[in-house]
PDB file of C-alpha atoms in Angstrom:
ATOM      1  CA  UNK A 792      82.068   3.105 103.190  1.00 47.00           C
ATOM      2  CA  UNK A 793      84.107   1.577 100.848  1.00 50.00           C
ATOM      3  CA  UNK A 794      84.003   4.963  98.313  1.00 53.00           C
ATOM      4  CA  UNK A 795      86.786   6.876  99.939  1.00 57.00           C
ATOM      5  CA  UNK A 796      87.141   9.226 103.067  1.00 59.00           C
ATOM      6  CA  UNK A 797      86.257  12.142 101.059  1.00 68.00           C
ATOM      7  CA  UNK A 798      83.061  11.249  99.983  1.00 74.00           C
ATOM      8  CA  UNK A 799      82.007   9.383 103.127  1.00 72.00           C
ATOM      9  CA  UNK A 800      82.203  12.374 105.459  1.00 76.00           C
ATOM     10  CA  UNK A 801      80.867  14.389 102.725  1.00 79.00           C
ATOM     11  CA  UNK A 802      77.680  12.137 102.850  1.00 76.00           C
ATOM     12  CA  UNK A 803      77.803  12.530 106.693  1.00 75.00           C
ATOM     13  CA  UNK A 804      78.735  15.711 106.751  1.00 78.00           C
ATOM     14  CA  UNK A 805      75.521  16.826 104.505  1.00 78.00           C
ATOM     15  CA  UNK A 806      73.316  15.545 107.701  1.00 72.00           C
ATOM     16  CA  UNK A 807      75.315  17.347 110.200  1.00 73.00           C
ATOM     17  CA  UNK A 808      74.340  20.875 109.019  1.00 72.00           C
ATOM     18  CA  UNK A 809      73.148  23.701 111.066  1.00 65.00           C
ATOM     19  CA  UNK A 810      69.161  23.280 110.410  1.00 70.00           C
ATOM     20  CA  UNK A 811      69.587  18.851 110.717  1.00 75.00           C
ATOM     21  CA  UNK A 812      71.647  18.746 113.345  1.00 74.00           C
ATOM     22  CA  UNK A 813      69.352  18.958 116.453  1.00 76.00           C
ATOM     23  CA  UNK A 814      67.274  16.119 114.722  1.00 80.00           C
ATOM     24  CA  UNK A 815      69.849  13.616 114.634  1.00 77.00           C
ATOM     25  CA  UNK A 816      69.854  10.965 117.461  1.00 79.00           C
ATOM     26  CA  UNK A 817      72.641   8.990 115.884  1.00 75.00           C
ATOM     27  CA  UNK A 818      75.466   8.460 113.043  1.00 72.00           C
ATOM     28  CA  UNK A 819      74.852   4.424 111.903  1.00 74.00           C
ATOM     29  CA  UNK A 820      77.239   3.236 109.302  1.00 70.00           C
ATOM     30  CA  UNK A 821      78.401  -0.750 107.913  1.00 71.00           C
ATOM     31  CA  UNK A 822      81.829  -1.866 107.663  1.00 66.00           C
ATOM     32  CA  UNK A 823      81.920  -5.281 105.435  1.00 60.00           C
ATOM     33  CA  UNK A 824      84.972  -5.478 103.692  1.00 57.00           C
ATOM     34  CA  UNK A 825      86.841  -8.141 104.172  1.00 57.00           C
ATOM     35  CA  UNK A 826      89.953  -6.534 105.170  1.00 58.00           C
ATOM     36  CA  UNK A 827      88.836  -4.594 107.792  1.00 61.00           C
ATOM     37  CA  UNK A 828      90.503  -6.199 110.981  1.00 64.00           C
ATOM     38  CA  UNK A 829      89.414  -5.459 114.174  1.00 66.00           C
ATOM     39  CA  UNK A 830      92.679  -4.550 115.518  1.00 65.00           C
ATOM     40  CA  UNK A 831      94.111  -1.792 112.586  1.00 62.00           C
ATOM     41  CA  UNK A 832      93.115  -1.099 108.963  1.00 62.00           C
ATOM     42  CA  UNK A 833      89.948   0.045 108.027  1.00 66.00           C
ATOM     43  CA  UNK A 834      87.760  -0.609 110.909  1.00 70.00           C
ATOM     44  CA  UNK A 835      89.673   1.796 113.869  1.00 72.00           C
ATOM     45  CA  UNK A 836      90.067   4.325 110.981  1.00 73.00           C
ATOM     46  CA  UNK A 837      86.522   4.679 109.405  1.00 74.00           C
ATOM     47  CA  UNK A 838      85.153   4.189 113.084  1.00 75.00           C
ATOM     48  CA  UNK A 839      87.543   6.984 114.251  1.00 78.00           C
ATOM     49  CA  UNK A 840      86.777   9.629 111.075  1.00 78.00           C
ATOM     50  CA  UNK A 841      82.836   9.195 112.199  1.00 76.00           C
ATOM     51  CA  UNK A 842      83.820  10.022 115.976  1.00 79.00           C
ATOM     52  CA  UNK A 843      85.847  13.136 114.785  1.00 82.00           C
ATOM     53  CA  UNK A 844      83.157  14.080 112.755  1.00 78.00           C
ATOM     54  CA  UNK A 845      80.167  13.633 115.753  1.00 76.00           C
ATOM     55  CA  UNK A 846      83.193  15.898 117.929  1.00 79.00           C
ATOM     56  CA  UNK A 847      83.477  18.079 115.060  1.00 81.00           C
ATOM     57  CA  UNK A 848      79.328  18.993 115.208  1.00 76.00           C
ATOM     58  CA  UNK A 849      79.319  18.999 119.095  1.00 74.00           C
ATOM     59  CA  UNK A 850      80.142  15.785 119.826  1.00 72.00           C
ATOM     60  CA  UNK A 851      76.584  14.652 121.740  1.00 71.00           C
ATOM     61  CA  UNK A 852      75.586  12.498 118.927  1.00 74.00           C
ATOM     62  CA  UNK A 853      75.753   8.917 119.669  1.00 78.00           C
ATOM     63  CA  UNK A 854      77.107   6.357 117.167  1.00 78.00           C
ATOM     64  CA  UNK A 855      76.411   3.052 115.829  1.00 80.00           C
ATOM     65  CA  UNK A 856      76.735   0.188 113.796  1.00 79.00           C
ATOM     66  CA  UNK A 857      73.971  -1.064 112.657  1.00 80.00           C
ATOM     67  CA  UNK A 858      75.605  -3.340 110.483  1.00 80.00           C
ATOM     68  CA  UNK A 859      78.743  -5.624 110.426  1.00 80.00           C
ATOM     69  CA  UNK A 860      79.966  -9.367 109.161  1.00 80.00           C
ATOM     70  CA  UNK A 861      82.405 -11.254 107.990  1.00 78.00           C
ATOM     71  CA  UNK A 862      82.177 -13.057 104.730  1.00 79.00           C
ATOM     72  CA  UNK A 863      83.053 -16.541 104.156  1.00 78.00           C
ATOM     73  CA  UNK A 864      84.411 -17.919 101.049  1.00 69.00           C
ATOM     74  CA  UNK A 865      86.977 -19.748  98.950  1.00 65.00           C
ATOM     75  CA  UNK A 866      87.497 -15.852  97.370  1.00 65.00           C
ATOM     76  CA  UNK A 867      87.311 -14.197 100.471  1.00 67.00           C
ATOM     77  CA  UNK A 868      90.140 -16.204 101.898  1.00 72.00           C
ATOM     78  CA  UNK A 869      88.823 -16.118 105.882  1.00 76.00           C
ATOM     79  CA  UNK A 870      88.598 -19.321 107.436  1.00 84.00           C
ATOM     80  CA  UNK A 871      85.645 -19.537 109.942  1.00 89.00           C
ATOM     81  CA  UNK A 872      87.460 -19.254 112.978  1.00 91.00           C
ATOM     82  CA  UNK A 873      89.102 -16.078 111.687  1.00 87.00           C
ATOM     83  CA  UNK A 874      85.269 -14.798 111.364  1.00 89.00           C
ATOM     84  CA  UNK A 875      84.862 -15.842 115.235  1.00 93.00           C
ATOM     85  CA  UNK A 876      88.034 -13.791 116.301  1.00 91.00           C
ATOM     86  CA  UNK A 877      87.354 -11.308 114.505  1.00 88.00           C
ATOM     87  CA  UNK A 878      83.865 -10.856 115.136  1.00 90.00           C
ATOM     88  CA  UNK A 879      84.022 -10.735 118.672  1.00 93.00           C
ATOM     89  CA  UNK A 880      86.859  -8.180 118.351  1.00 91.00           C
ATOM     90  CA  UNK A 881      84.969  -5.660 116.530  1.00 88.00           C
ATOM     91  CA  UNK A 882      82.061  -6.286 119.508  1.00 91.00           C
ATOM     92  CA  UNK A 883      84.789  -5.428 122.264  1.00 93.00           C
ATOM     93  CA  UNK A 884      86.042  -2.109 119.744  1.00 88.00           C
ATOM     94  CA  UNK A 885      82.852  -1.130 119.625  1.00 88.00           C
ATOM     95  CA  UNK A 886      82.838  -0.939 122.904  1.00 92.00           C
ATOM     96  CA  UNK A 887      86.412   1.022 123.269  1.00 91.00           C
ATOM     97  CA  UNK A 888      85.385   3.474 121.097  1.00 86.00           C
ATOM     98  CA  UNK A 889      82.054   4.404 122.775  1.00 86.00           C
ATOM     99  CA  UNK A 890      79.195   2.843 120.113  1.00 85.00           C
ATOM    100  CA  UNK A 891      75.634   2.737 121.623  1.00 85.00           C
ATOM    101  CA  UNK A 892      75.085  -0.237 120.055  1.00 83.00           C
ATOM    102  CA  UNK A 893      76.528  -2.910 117.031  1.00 84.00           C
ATOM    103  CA  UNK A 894      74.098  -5.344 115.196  1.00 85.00           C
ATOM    104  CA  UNK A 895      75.446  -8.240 113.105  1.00 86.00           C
ATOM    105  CA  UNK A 896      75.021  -9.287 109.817  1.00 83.00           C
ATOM    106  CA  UNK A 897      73.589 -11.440 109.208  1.00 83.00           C
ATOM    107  CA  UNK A 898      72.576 -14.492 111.885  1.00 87.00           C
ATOM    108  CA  UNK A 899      71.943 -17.073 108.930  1.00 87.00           C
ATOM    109  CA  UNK A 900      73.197 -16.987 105.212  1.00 82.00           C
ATOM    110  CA  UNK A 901      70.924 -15.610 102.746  1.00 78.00           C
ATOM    111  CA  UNK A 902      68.223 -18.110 100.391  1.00 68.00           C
ATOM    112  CA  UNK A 903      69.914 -16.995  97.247  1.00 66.00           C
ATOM    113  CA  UNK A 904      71.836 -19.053  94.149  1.00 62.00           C
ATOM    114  CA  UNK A 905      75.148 -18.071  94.936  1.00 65.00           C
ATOM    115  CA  UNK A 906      76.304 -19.564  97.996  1.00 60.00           C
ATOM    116  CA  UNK A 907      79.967 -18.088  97.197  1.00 64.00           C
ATOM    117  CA  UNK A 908      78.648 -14.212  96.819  1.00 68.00           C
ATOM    118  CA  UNK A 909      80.011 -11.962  99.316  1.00 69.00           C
ATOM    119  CA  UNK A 910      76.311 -10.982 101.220  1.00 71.00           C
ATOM    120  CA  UNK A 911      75.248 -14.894 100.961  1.00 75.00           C
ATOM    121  CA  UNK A 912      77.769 -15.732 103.378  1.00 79.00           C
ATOM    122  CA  UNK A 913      78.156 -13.525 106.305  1.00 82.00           C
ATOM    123  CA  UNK A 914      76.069 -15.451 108.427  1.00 86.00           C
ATOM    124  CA  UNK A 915      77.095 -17.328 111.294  1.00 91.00           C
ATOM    125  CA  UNK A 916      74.568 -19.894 110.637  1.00 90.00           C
ATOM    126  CA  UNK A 917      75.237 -21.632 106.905  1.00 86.00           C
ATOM    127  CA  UNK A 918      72.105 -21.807 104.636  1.00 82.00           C
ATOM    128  CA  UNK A 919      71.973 -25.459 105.780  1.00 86.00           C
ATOM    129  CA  UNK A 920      71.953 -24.919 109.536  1.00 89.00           C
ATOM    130  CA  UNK A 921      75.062 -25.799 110.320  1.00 91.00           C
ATOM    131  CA  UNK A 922      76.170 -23.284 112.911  1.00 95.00           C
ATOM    132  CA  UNK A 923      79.849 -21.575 112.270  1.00 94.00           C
ATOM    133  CA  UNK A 924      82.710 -20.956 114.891  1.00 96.00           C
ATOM    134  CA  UNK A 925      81.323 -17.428 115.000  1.00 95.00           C
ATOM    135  CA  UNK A 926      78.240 -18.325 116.867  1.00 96.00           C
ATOM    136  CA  UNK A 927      80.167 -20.026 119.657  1.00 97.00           C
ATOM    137  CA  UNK A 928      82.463 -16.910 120.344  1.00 96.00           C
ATOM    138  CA  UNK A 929      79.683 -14.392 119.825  1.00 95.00           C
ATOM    139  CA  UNK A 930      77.707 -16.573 121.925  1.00 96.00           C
ATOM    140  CA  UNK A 931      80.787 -16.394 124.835  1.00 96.00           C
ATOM    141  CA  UNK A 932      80.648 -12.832 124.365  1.00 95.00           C
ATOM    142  CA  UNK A 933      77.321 -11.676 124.899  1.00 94.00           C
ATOM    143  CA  UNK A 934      77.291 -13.654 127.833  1.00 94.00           C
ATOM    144  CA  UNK A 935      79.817 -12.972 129.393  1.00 92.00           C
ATOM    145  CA  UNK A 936      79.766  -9.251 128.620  1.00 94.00           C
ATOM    146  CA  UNK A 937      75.869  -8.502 129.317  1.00 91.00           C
ATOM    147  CA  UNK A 938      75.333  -6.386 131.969  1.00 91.00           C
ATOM    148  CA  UNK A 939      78.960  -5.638 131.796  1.00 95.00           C
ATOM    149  CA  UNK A 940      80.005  -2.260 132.216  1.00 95.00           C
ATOM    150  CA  UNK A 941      82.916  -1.780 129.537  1.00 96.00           C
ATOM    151  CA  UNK A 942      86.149  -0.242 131.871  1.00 97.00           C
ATOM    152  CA  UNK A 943      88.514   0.625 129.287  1.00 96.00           C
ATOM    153  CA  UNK A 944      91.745  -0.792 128.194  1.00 94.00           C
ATOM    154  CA  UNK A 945      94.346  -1.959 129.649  1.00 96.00           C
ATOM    155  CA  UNK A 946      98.243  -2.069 128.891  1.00 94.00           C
ATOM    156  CA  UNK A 947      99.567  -5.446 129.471  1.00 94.00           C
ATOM    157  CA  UNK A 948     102.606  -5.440 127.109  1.00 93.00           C
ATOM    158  CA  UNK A 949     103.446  -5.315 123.460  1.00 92.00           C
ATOM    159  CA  UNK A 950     101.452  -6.921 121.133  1.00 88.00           C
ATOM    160  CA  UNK A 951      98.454  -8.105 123.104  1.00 92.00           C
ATOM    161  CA  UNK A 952      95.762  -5.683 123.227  1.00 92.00           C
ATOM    162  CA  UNK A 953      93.124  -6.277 126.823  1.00 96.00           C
ATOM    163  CA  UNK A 954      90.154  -4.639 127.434  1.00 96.00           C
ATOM    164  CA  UNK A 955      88.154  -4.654 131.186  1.00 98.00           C
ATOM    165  CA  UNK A 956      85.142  -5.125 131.912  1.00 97.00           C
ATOM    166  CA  UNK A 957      82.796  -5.174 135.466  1.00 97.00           C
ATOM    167  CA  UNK A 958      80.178  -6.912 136.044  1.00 93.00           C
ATOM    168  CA  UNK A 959      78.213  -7.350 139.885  1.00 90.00           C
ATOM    169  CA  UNK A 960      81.589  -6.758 141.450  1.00 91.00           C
ATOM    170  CA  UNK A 961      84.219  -8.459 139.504  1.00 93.00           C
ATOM    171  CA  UNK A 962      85.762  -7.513 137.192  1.00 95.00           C
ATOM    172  CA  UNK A 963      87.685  -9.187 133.987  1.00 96.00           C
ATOM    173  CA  UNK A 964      89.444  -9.201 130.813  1.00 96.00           C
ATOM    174  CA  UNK A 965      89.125 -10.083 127.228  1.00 96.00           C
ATOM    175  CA  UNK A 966      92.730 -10.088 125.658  1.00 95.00           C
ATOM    176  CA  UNK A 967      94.044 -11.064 122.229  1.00 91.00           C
TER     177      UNK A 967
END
C-alpha cells in the first residue's frame, strides 16, 4: 500500500481485467502505517481509491481487510490508548464504507528478537501477556456491535463524527 496510488491500483487493476473479473469474490488489502488515522489521511483515501476501483469494474465486488494494526513503540510514537481509539475507529469505518469483513493484526506480539520492530508490536496482547488498552475497546466493540446492523452516519455537529447502529430494536451510537 505504502508504494504510491499509481502502482497500487495498477496491481489491482491487473486482477480486474475482462477474462479475471468474474472470478474475483473480493478486493483484500492491509493498511499498517502508522499514520494512517481512522478519521482522515491514508486510511479513508486508500479505502476509498479500492471502492472506486470495485465501481469502476461493476461495482459487485465485495471488499475487505484482511489485515490491519497499530504498532507500538518508542519510534512509532503511539501510546497504547491511541492504538485502542484508533483501532476501534477503523472497525466502525469499515463499516461506513461497506467492507464485508476486517481482521486484525495481530492478537499477540510476535516471538521474535526485536521487541521494538514495527510487525513485533502490533498486537494487542504484549509478548509477555500483558493485555493492551486495545483489547478492552475492541473487546467493547465487538460486543456491543455483533449482530448489529450498521445504520449509517449521523450529523451531530462539527468535529464529532457518530455512526448508528441497530440491534433487536434499539438502536445506538458510537461517536468520537
Amino acid at each position: 500500500n505504502d508504494n504510491g496510488t499509481e502502482k497500487r491500483i495498477e496491481f489491482a487493476k491487473n486482477f480486474m481485467t475482462d477474462e479475471m473479473y468474474p472470478y474475483i469474490d473480493a478486493i483484500s488489502f492491509h493498511l499498517y502505517s502508522p499514520d494512517n488515522y481512522a478519521d482522515d489521511s491514508k486510511f479513508n483515501t486508500q479505502s476509498g481509491e479500492y471502492i472506486d476501483l470495485i465501481k469502476e469494474y461493476g461495482g459487485w465486488k465485495e471488499l475487505a481487510m484482511t489485515e490491519s494494526g497499530w504498532a507500538l513503540g518508542s519510534w512509532a510514537k503511539v501510546t497504547e490508548d491511541k492504538q485502542a481509539s484508533e483501532l476501534v475507529k477503523r472497525m466502525i469505518i469499515a463499516d461506513d464504507m461497506k467492507f464485508s469483513f476486517m481482521t486484525l493484526y495481530e492478537f499477540k506480539n510476535s516471538r521474535v528478537e526485536d521487541e521494538n520492530g514495527f510487525e513485533n508490536n502490533l498486537g494487542i496482547i504484549e509478548l509477555d501477556k500483558k493485555i493492551r488498552p486495545a483489547y478492552y475497546s475492541l473487546k467493547n466493540y465487538f460486543k456491543n456491535t455483533n449482530k448489529a446492523q450498521y445504520i449509517g452516519r449521523v450529523k451531530l455537529s462539527d468535529g464529532i463524527k457518530a455512526y448508528a447502529y441497530a440491534a433487536n430494536g434499539n438502536y445506538f451510537l458510537i461517536a468520537w
